[in-house]
mmCIF file with all atom_site columns, C-alpha atoms and ligand atoms in Angstrom:
data_model
loop_
_atom_site.group_PDB
_atom_site.id
_atom_site.type_symbol
_atom_site.label_atom_id
_atom_site.label_alt_id
_atom_site.label_comp_id
_atom_site.label_asym_id
_atom_site.label_entity_id
_atom_site.label_seq_id
_atom_site.pdbx_PDB_ins_code
_atom_site.Cartn_x
_atom_site.Cartn_y
_atom_site.Cartn_z
_atom_site.occupancy
_atom_site.B_iso_or_equiv
_atom_site.pdbx_formal_charge
_atom_site.auth_seq_id
_atom_site.auth_comp_id
_atom_site.auth_asym_id
_atom_site.auth_atom_id
_atom_site.pdbx_PDB_model_num
ATOM   1   C  CA  . MET A 1 1   ? 48.521 13.450  25.112 1.00 0.00 ? 1   MET A CA  1
ATOM   2   C  CA  . LYS A 1 2   ? 45.005 14.531  24.138 1.00 0.00 ? 2   LYS A CA  1
ATOM   3   C  CA  . GLN A 1 3   ? 42.099 14.503  26.557 1.00 0.00 ? 3   GLN A CA  1
ATOM   4   C  CA  . PHE A 1 4   ? 39.373 12.047  25.525 1.00 0.00 ? 4   PHE A CA  1
ATOM   5   C  CA  . GLU A 1 5   ? 36.863 14.859  24.842 1.00 0.00 ? 5   GLU A CA  1
ATOM   6   C  CA  . GLU A 1 6   ? 39.296 16.386  22.326 1.00 0.00 ? 6   GLU A CA  1
ATOM   7   C  CA  . LEU A 1 7   ? 38.827 13.287  20.142 1.00 0.00 ? 7   LEU A CA  1
ATOM   8   C  CA  . PHE A 1 8   ? 35.155 14.153  19.508 1.00 0.00 ? 8   PHE A CA  1
ATOM   9   C  CA  . GLN A 1 9   ? 34.758 16.134  16.294 1.00 0.00 ? 9   GLN A CA  1
ATOM   10  C  CA  . THR A 1 10  ? 31.868 18.409  15.441 1.00 0.00 ? 10  THR A CA  1
ATOM   11  C  CA  . ALA A 1 11  ? 30.751 20.602  12.541 1.00 0.00 ? 11  ALA A CA  1
ATOM   12  C  CA  . ASP A 1 12  ? 27.658 21.871  10.776 1.00 0.00 ? 12  ASP A CA  1
ATOM   13  C  CA  . TRP A 1 13  ? 25.567 18.794  9.881  1.00 0.00 ? 13  TRP A CA  1
ATOM   14  C  CA  . LYS A 1 14  ? 24.477 20.493  6.642  1.00 0.00 ? 14  LYS A CA  1
ATOM   15  C  CA  . THR A 1 15  ? 28.027 20.286  5.294  1.00 0.00 ? 15  THR A CA  1
ATOM   16  C  CA  . GLU A 1 16  ? 29.552 17.352  7.219  1.00 0.00 ? 16  GLU A CA  1
ATOM   17  C  CA  . LYS A 1 17  ? 28.143 13.819  6.840  1.00 0.00 ? 17  LYS A CA  1
ATOM   18  C  CA  . HIS A 1 18  ? 29.411 12.555  10.199 1.00 0.00 ? 18  HIS A CA  1
ATOM   19  C  CA  . VAL A 1 19  ? 27.567 14.931  12.508 1.00 0.00 ? 19  VAL A CA  1
ATOM   20  C  CA  . PRO A 1 20  ? 24.629 13.375  14.385 1.00 0.00 ? 20  PRO A CA  1
ATOM   21  C  CA  . VAL A 1 21  ? 21.415 15.197  13.494 1.00 0.00 ? 21  VAL A CA  1
ATOM   22  C  CA  . ILE A 1 22  ? 19.036 15.399  16.462 1.00 0.00 ? 22  ILE A CA  1
ATOM   23  C  CA  . GLU A 1 23  ? 15.377 15.869  15.600 1.00 0.00 ? 23  GLU A CA  1
ATOM   24  C  CA  . CYS A 1 24  ? 13.055 16.535  18.550 1.00 0.00 ? 24  CYS A CA  1
ATOM   25  C  CA  . PRO A 1 25  ? 10.814 19.351  19.798 1.00 0.00 ? 25  PRO A CA  1
ATOM   26  C  CA  . ASP A 1 26  ? 12.579 22.530  21.030 1.00 0.00 ? 26  ASP A CA  1
ATOM   27  C  CA  . ARG A 1 27  ? 9.991  22.778  23.781 1.00 0.00 ? 27  ARG A CA  1
ATOM   28  C  CA  . VAL A 1 28  ? 8.314  19.895  25.630 1.00 0.00 ? 28  VAL A CA  1
ATOM   29  C  CA  . LYS A 1 29  ? 5.863  19.466  28.510 1.00 0.00 ? 29  LYS A CA  1
ATOM   30  C  CA  . ALA A 1 30  ? 7.242  18.323  31.875 1.00 0.00 ? 30  ALA A CA  1
ATOM   31  C  CA  . GLY A 1 31  ? 6.749  14.594  32.406 1.00 0.00 ? 31  GLY A CA  1
ATOM   32  C  CA  . GLU A 1 32  ? 5.353  13.871  28.932 1.00 0.00 ? 32  GLU A CA  1
ATOM   33  C  CA  . PHE A 1 33  ? 7.135  11.528  26.552 1.00 0.00 ? 33  PHE A CA  1
ATOM   34  C  CA  . PHE A 1 34  ? 8.376  13.086  23.328 1.00 0.00 ? 34  PHE A CA  1
ATOM   35  C  CA  . PRO A 1 35  ? 10.047 11.538  20.276 1.00 0.00 ? 35  PRO A CA  1
ATOM   36  C  CA  . VAL A 1 36  ? 13.749 11.913  19.476 1.00 0.00 ? 36  VAL A CA  1
ATOM   37  C  CA  . LYS A 1 37  ? 15.295 10.844  16.176 1.00 0.00 ? 37  LYS A CA  1
ATOM   38  C  CA  . VAL A 1 38  ? 19.055 10.745  15.601 1.00 0.00 ? 38  VAL A CA  1
ATOM   39  C  CA  . THR A 1 39  ? 20.645 10.080  12.247 1.00 0.00 ? 39  THR A CA  1
ATOM   40  C  CA  . LEU A 1 40  ? 23.789 10.959  10.312 1.00 0.00 ? 40  LEU A CA  1
ATOM   41  C  CA  . GLY A 1 41  ? 24.176 12.224  6.796  1.00 0.00 ? 41  GLY A CA  1
ATOM   42  C  CA  . LYS A 1 42  ? 20.811 13.976  6.516  1.00 0.00 ? 42  LYS A CA  1
ATOM   43  C  CA  . GLU A 1 43  ? 22.023 16.325  3.762  1.00 0.00 ? 43  GLU A CA  1
ATOM   44  C  CA  . ILE A 1 44  ? 25.098 14.411  2.572  1.00 0.00 ? 44  ILE A CA  1
ATOM   45  C  CA  . ALA A 1 45  ? 24.737 10.617  2.827  1.00 0.00 ? 45  ALA A CA  1
ATOM   46  C  CA  . HIS A 1 46  ? 27.291 8.755   4.912  1.00 0.00 ? 46  HIS A CA  1
ATOM   47  C  CA  . PRO A 1 47  ? 28.389 5.444   3.307  1.00 0.00 ? 47  PRO A CA  1
ATOM   48  C  CA  . ASN A 1 48  ? 27.115 2.177   4.762  1.00 0.00 ? 48  ASN A CA  1
ATOM   49  C  CA  . THR A 1 49  ? 29.443 -0.539  3.485  1.00 0.00 ? 49  THR A CA  1
ATOM   50  C  CA  . THR A 1 50  ? 31.532 -3.302  5.044  1.00 0.00 ? 50  THR A CA  1
ATOM   51  C  CA  . GLU A 1 51  ? 34.600 -1.066  4.746  1.00 0.00 ? 51  GLU A CA  1
ATOM   52  C  CA  . HIS A 1 52  ? 33.053 2.235   5.886  1.00 0.00 ? 52  HIS A CA  1
ATOM   53  C  CA  . HIS A 1 53  ? 30.061 2.587   8.195  1.00 0.00 ? 53  HIS A CA  1
ATOM   54  C  CA  . ILE A 1 54  ? 28.673 4.001   11.427 1.00 0.00 ? 54  ILE A CA  1
ATOM   55  C  CA  . ARG A 1 55  ? 29.163 1.566   14.327 1.00 0.00 ? 55  ARG A CA  1
ATOM   56  C  CA  . TRP A 1 56  ? 26.975 3.171   17.002 1.00 0.00 ? 56  TRP A CA  1
ATOM   57  C  CA  . ILE A 1 57  ? 25.020 6.182   18.213 1.00 0.00 ? 57  ILE A CA  1
ATOM   58  C  CA  . SER A 1 58  ? 24.706 7.069   21.899 1.00 0.00 ? 58  SER A CA  1
ATOM   59  C  CA  . ALA A 1 59  ? 22.435 9.759   23.378 1.00 0.00 ? 59  ALA A CA  1
ATOM   60  C  CA  . TYR A 1 60  ? 22.742 11.559  26.718 1.00 0.00 ? 60  TYR A CA  1
ATOM   61  C  CA  . PHE A 1 61  ? 20.568 14.151  28.448 1.00 0.00 ? 61  PHE A CA  1
ATOM   62  C  CA  . HIS A 1 62  ? 22.119 16.675  30.802 1.00 0.00 ? 62  HIS A CA  1
ATOM   63  C  CA  . PRO A 1 63  ? 19.489 18.457  32.899 1.00 0.00 ? 63  PRO A CA  1
ATOM   64  C  CA  . ASP A 1 64  ? 20.222 22.123  33.661 1.00 0.00 ? 64  ASP A CA  1
ATOM   65  C  CA  . GLY A 1 65  ? 21.965 22.573  37.006 1.00 0.00 ? 65  GLY A CA  1
ATOM   66  C  CA  . GLU A 1 66  ? 22.880 18.894  37.477 1.00 0.00 ? 66  GLU A CA  1
ATOM   67  C  CA  . LYS A 1 67  ? 26.428 17.631  37.688 1.00 0.00 ? 67  LYS A CA  1
ATOM   68  C  CA  . PHE A 1 68  ? 26.188 14.549  35.462 1.00 0.00 ? 68  PHE A CA  1
ATOM   69  C  CA  . PRO A 1 69  ? 24.389 13.563  32.253 1.00 0.00 ? 69  PRO A CA  1
ATOM   70  C  CA  . TYR A 1 70  ? 22.064 10.571  31.913 1.00 0.00 ? 70  TYR A CA  1
ATOM   71  C  CA  . GLN A 1 71  ? 22.451 8.112   29.069 1.00 0.00 ? 71  GLN A CA  1
ATOM   72  C  CA  . VAL A 1 72  ? 19.053 7.800   27.342 1.00 0.00 ? 72  VAL A CA  1
ATOM   73  C  CA  . GLY A 1 73  ? 19.993 5.322   24.625 1.00 0.00 ? 73  GLY A CA  1
ATOM   74  C  CA  . HIS A 1 74  ? 22.774 3.380   22.949 1.00 0.00 ? 74  HIS A CA  1
ATOM   75  C  CA  . PHE A 1 75  ? 22.310 1.791   19.535 1.00 0.00 ? 75  PHE A CA  1
ATOM   76  C  CA  . GLU A 1 76  ? 24.707 -0.500  17.682 1.00 0.00 ? 76  GLU A CA  1
ATOM   77  C  CA  . PHE A 1 77  ? 24.564 -1.111  13.943 1.00 0.00 ? 77  PHE A CA  1
ATOM   78  C  CA  . THR A 1 78  ? 25.903 -4.573  13.375 1.00 0.00 ? 78  THR A CA  1
ATOM   79  C  CA  . ALA A 1 79  ? 25.147 -5.568  9.762  1.00 0.00 ? 79  ALA A CA  1
ATOM   80  C  CA  . HIS A 1 80  ? 27.218 -3.909  7.043  1.00 0.00 ? 80  HIS A CA  1
ATOM   81  C  CA  . GLY A 1 81  ? 26.960 -6.218  4.070  1.00 0.00 ? 81  GLY A CA  1
ATOM   82  C  CA  . GLU A 1 82  ? 29.608 -8.705  5.198  1.00 0.00 ? 82  GLU A CA  1
ATOM   83  C  CA  . SER A 1 83  ? 29.135 -12.375 4.340  1.00 0.00 ? 83  SER A CA  1
ATOM   84  C  CA  . THR A 1 84  ? 31.092 -15.566 3.687  1.00 0.00 ? 84  THR A CA  1
ATOM   85  C  CA  . GLU A 1 85  ? 31.021 -14.454 0.043  1.00 0.00 ? 85  GLU A CA  1
ATOM   86  C  CA  . GLY A 1 86  ? 33.071 -11.398 1.006  1.00 0.00 ? 86  GLY A CA  1
ATOM   87  C  CA  . PRO A 1 87  ? 32.573 -7.716  1.846  1.00 0.00 ? 87  PRO A CA  1
ATOM   88  C  CA  . ASP A 1 88  ? 29.299 -6.102  0.681  1.00 0.00 ? 88  ASP A CA  1
ATOM   89  C  CA  . LYS A 1 89  ? 27.941 -9.428  -0.566 1.00 0.00 ? 89  LYS A CA  1
ATOM   90  C  CA  . SER A 1 90  ? 25.134 -10.205 1.899  1.00 0.00 ? 90  SER A CA  1
ATOM   91  C  CA  . SER A 1 91  ? 22.730 -7.346  0.937  1.00 0.00 ? 91  SER A CA  1
ATOM   92  C  CA  . ILE A 1 92  ? 21.949 -7.000  4.685  1.00 0.00 ? 92  ILE A CA  1
ATOM   93  C  CA  . TYR A 1 93  ? 22.650 -3.589  6.214  1.00 0.00 ? 93  TYR A CA  1
ATOM   94  C  CA  . THR A 1 94  ? 21.488 -1.732  9.327  1.00 0.00 ? 94  THR A CA  1
ATOM   95  C  CA  . HIS A 1 95  ? 21.023 1.967   8.661  1.00 0.00 ? 95  HIS A CA  1
ATOM   96  C  CA  . HIS A 1 96  ? 22.426 4.540   11.123 1.00 0.00 ? 96  HIS A CA  1
ATOM   97  C  CA  . GLU A 1 97  ? 19.082 6.024   12.160 1.00 0.00 ? 97  GLU A CA  1
ATOM   98  C  CA  . VAL A 1 98  ? 17.419 5.628   15.563 1.00 0.00 ? 98  VAL A CA  1
ATOM   99  C  CA  . SER A 1 99  ? 14.236 6.714   17.291 1.00 0.00 ? 99  SER A CA  1
ATOM   100 C  CA  . LEU A 1 100 ? 13.567 6.840   20.996 1.00 0.00 ? 100 LEU A CA  1
ATOM   101 C  CA  . SER A 1 101 ? 11.045 8.351   23.381 1.00 0.00 ? 101 SER A CA  1
ATOM   102 C  CA  . MET A 1 102 ? 11.989 10.125  26.564 1.00 0.00 ? 102 MET A CA  1
ATOM   103 C  CA  . LYS A 1 103 ? 10.586 12.482  29.157 1.00 0.00 ? 103 LYS A CA  1
ATOM   104 C  CA  . THR A 1 104 ? 12.106 14.963  31.592 1.00 0.00 ? 104 THR A CA  1
ATOM   105 C  CA  . GLY A 1 105 ? 10.957 17.300  34.305 1.00 0.00 ? 105 GLY A CA  1
ATOM   106 C  CA  . LYS A 1 106 ? 13.847 19.685  33.684 1.00 0.00 ? 106 LYS A CA  1
ATOM   107 C  CA  . SER A 1 107 ? 15.148 21.645  30.719 1.00 0.00 ? 107 SER A CA  1
ATOM   108 C  CA  . GLY A 1 108 ? 18.591 20.624  29.523 1.00 0.00 ? 108 GLY A CA  1
ATOM   109 C  CA  . VAL A 1 109 ? 20.777 19.595  26.632 1.00 0.00 ? 109 VAL A CA  1
ATOM   110 C  CA  . LEU A 1 110 ? 20.535 16.396  24.599 1.00 0.00 ? 110 LEU A CA  1
ATOM   111 C  CA  . TYR A 1 111 ? 23.938 15.187  23.376 1.00 0.00 ? 111 TYR A CA  1
ATOM   112 C  CA  . ALA A 1 112 ? 24.361 12.673  20.561 1.00 0.00 ? 112 ALA A CA  1
ATOM   113 C  CA  . THR A 1 113 ? 27.635 10.885  19.837 1.00 0.00 ? 113 THR A CA  1
ATOM   114 C  CA  . ALA A 1 114 ? 28.507 8.522   17.008 1.00 0.00 ? 114 ALA A CA  1
ATOM   115 C  CA  . LEU A 1 115 ? 31.446 6.419   15.859 1.00 0.00 ? 115 LEU A CA  1
ATOM   116 C  CA  . CYS A 1 116 ? 32.463 6.015   12.205 1.00 0.00 ? 116 CYS A CA  1
ATOM   117 C  CA  . ASN A 1 117 ? 34.732 2.976   11.815 1.00 0.00 ? 117 ASN A CA  1
ATOM   118 C  CA  . ILE A 1 118 ? 37.325 5.010   9.906  1.00 0.00 ? 118 ILE A CA  1
ATOM   119 C  CA  . HIS A 1 119 ? 36.607 8.687   10.709 1.00 0.00 ? 119 HIS A CA  1
ATOM   120 C  CA  . GLY A 1 120 ? 36.358 8.491   14.475 1.00 0.00 ? 120 GLY A CA  1
ATOM   121 C  CA  . LEU A 1 121 ? 34.086 10.055  17.067 1.00 0.00 ? 121 LEU A CA  1
ATOM   122 C  CA  . TRP A 1 122 ? 31.516 12.791  16.387 1.00 0.00 ? 122 TRP A CA  1
ATOM   123 C  CA  . ARG A 1 123 ? 29.097 14.728  18.507 1.00 0.00 ? 123 ARG A CA  1
ATOM   124 C  CA  . SER A 1 124 ? 26.301 17.268  18.427 1.00 0.00 ? 124 SER A CA  1
ATOM   125 C  CA  . GLU A 1 125 ? 23.842 18.734  20.896 1.00 0.00 ? 125 GLU A CA  1
ATOM   126 C  CA  . LYS A 1 126 ? 20.385 20.298  21.085 1.00 0.00 ? 126 LYS A CA  1
ATOM   127 C  CA  . GLU A 1 127 ? 18.769 22.341  23.833 1.00 0.00 ? 127 GLU A CA  1
ATOM   128 C  CA  . ILE A 1 128 ? 15.362 21.191  25.090 1.00 0.00 ? 128 ILE A CA  1
ATOM   129 C  CA  . LYS A 1 129 ? 13.185 23.568  27.113 1.00 0.00 ? 129 LYS A CA  1
ATOM   130 C  CA  . VAL A 1 130 ? 10.534 22.247  29.476 1.00 0.00 ? 130 VAL A CA  1
ATOM   131 C  CA  . SER A 1 131 ? 7.336  24.167  30.027 1.00 0.00 ? 131 SER A CA  1
ATOM   132 C  CA  . LYS A 1 132 ? 5.401  23.301  33.176 1.00 0.00 ? 132 LYS A CA  1
HETATM 133 FE FE1 . LIG B 2 .   ? 32.954 7.956   7.826  1.00 0.00 ? 201 LIG B FE1 1
#
């Protein structure tokens, strides 16, 4: 039996369309909000169809030296072209791209996770340094 964490795949986002791409400053000021953008398929587009799409993105921040991470956002994408006319007939789609603002008093690591409805769980991470 696999451990749950073994089900999360990762790779270089430049060559793999399922890896969450985290865009935020490398260095931030303590206690000041900064923008974070998470998307998938920055270099190679991930499909967004009724049959094949990204269901959700979740983001966590783990401050250096602390035992547990904090969830900073969870985003569900709930329109993928489905309609009473059939799959990919509505023309309504939510794109797998999210923006949030956060602040921290401690340096740490931002983790992003995502679920593709047919290719499973993916993750990536980015270090954020706080300057006082
Ligand atoms: Fe996929």
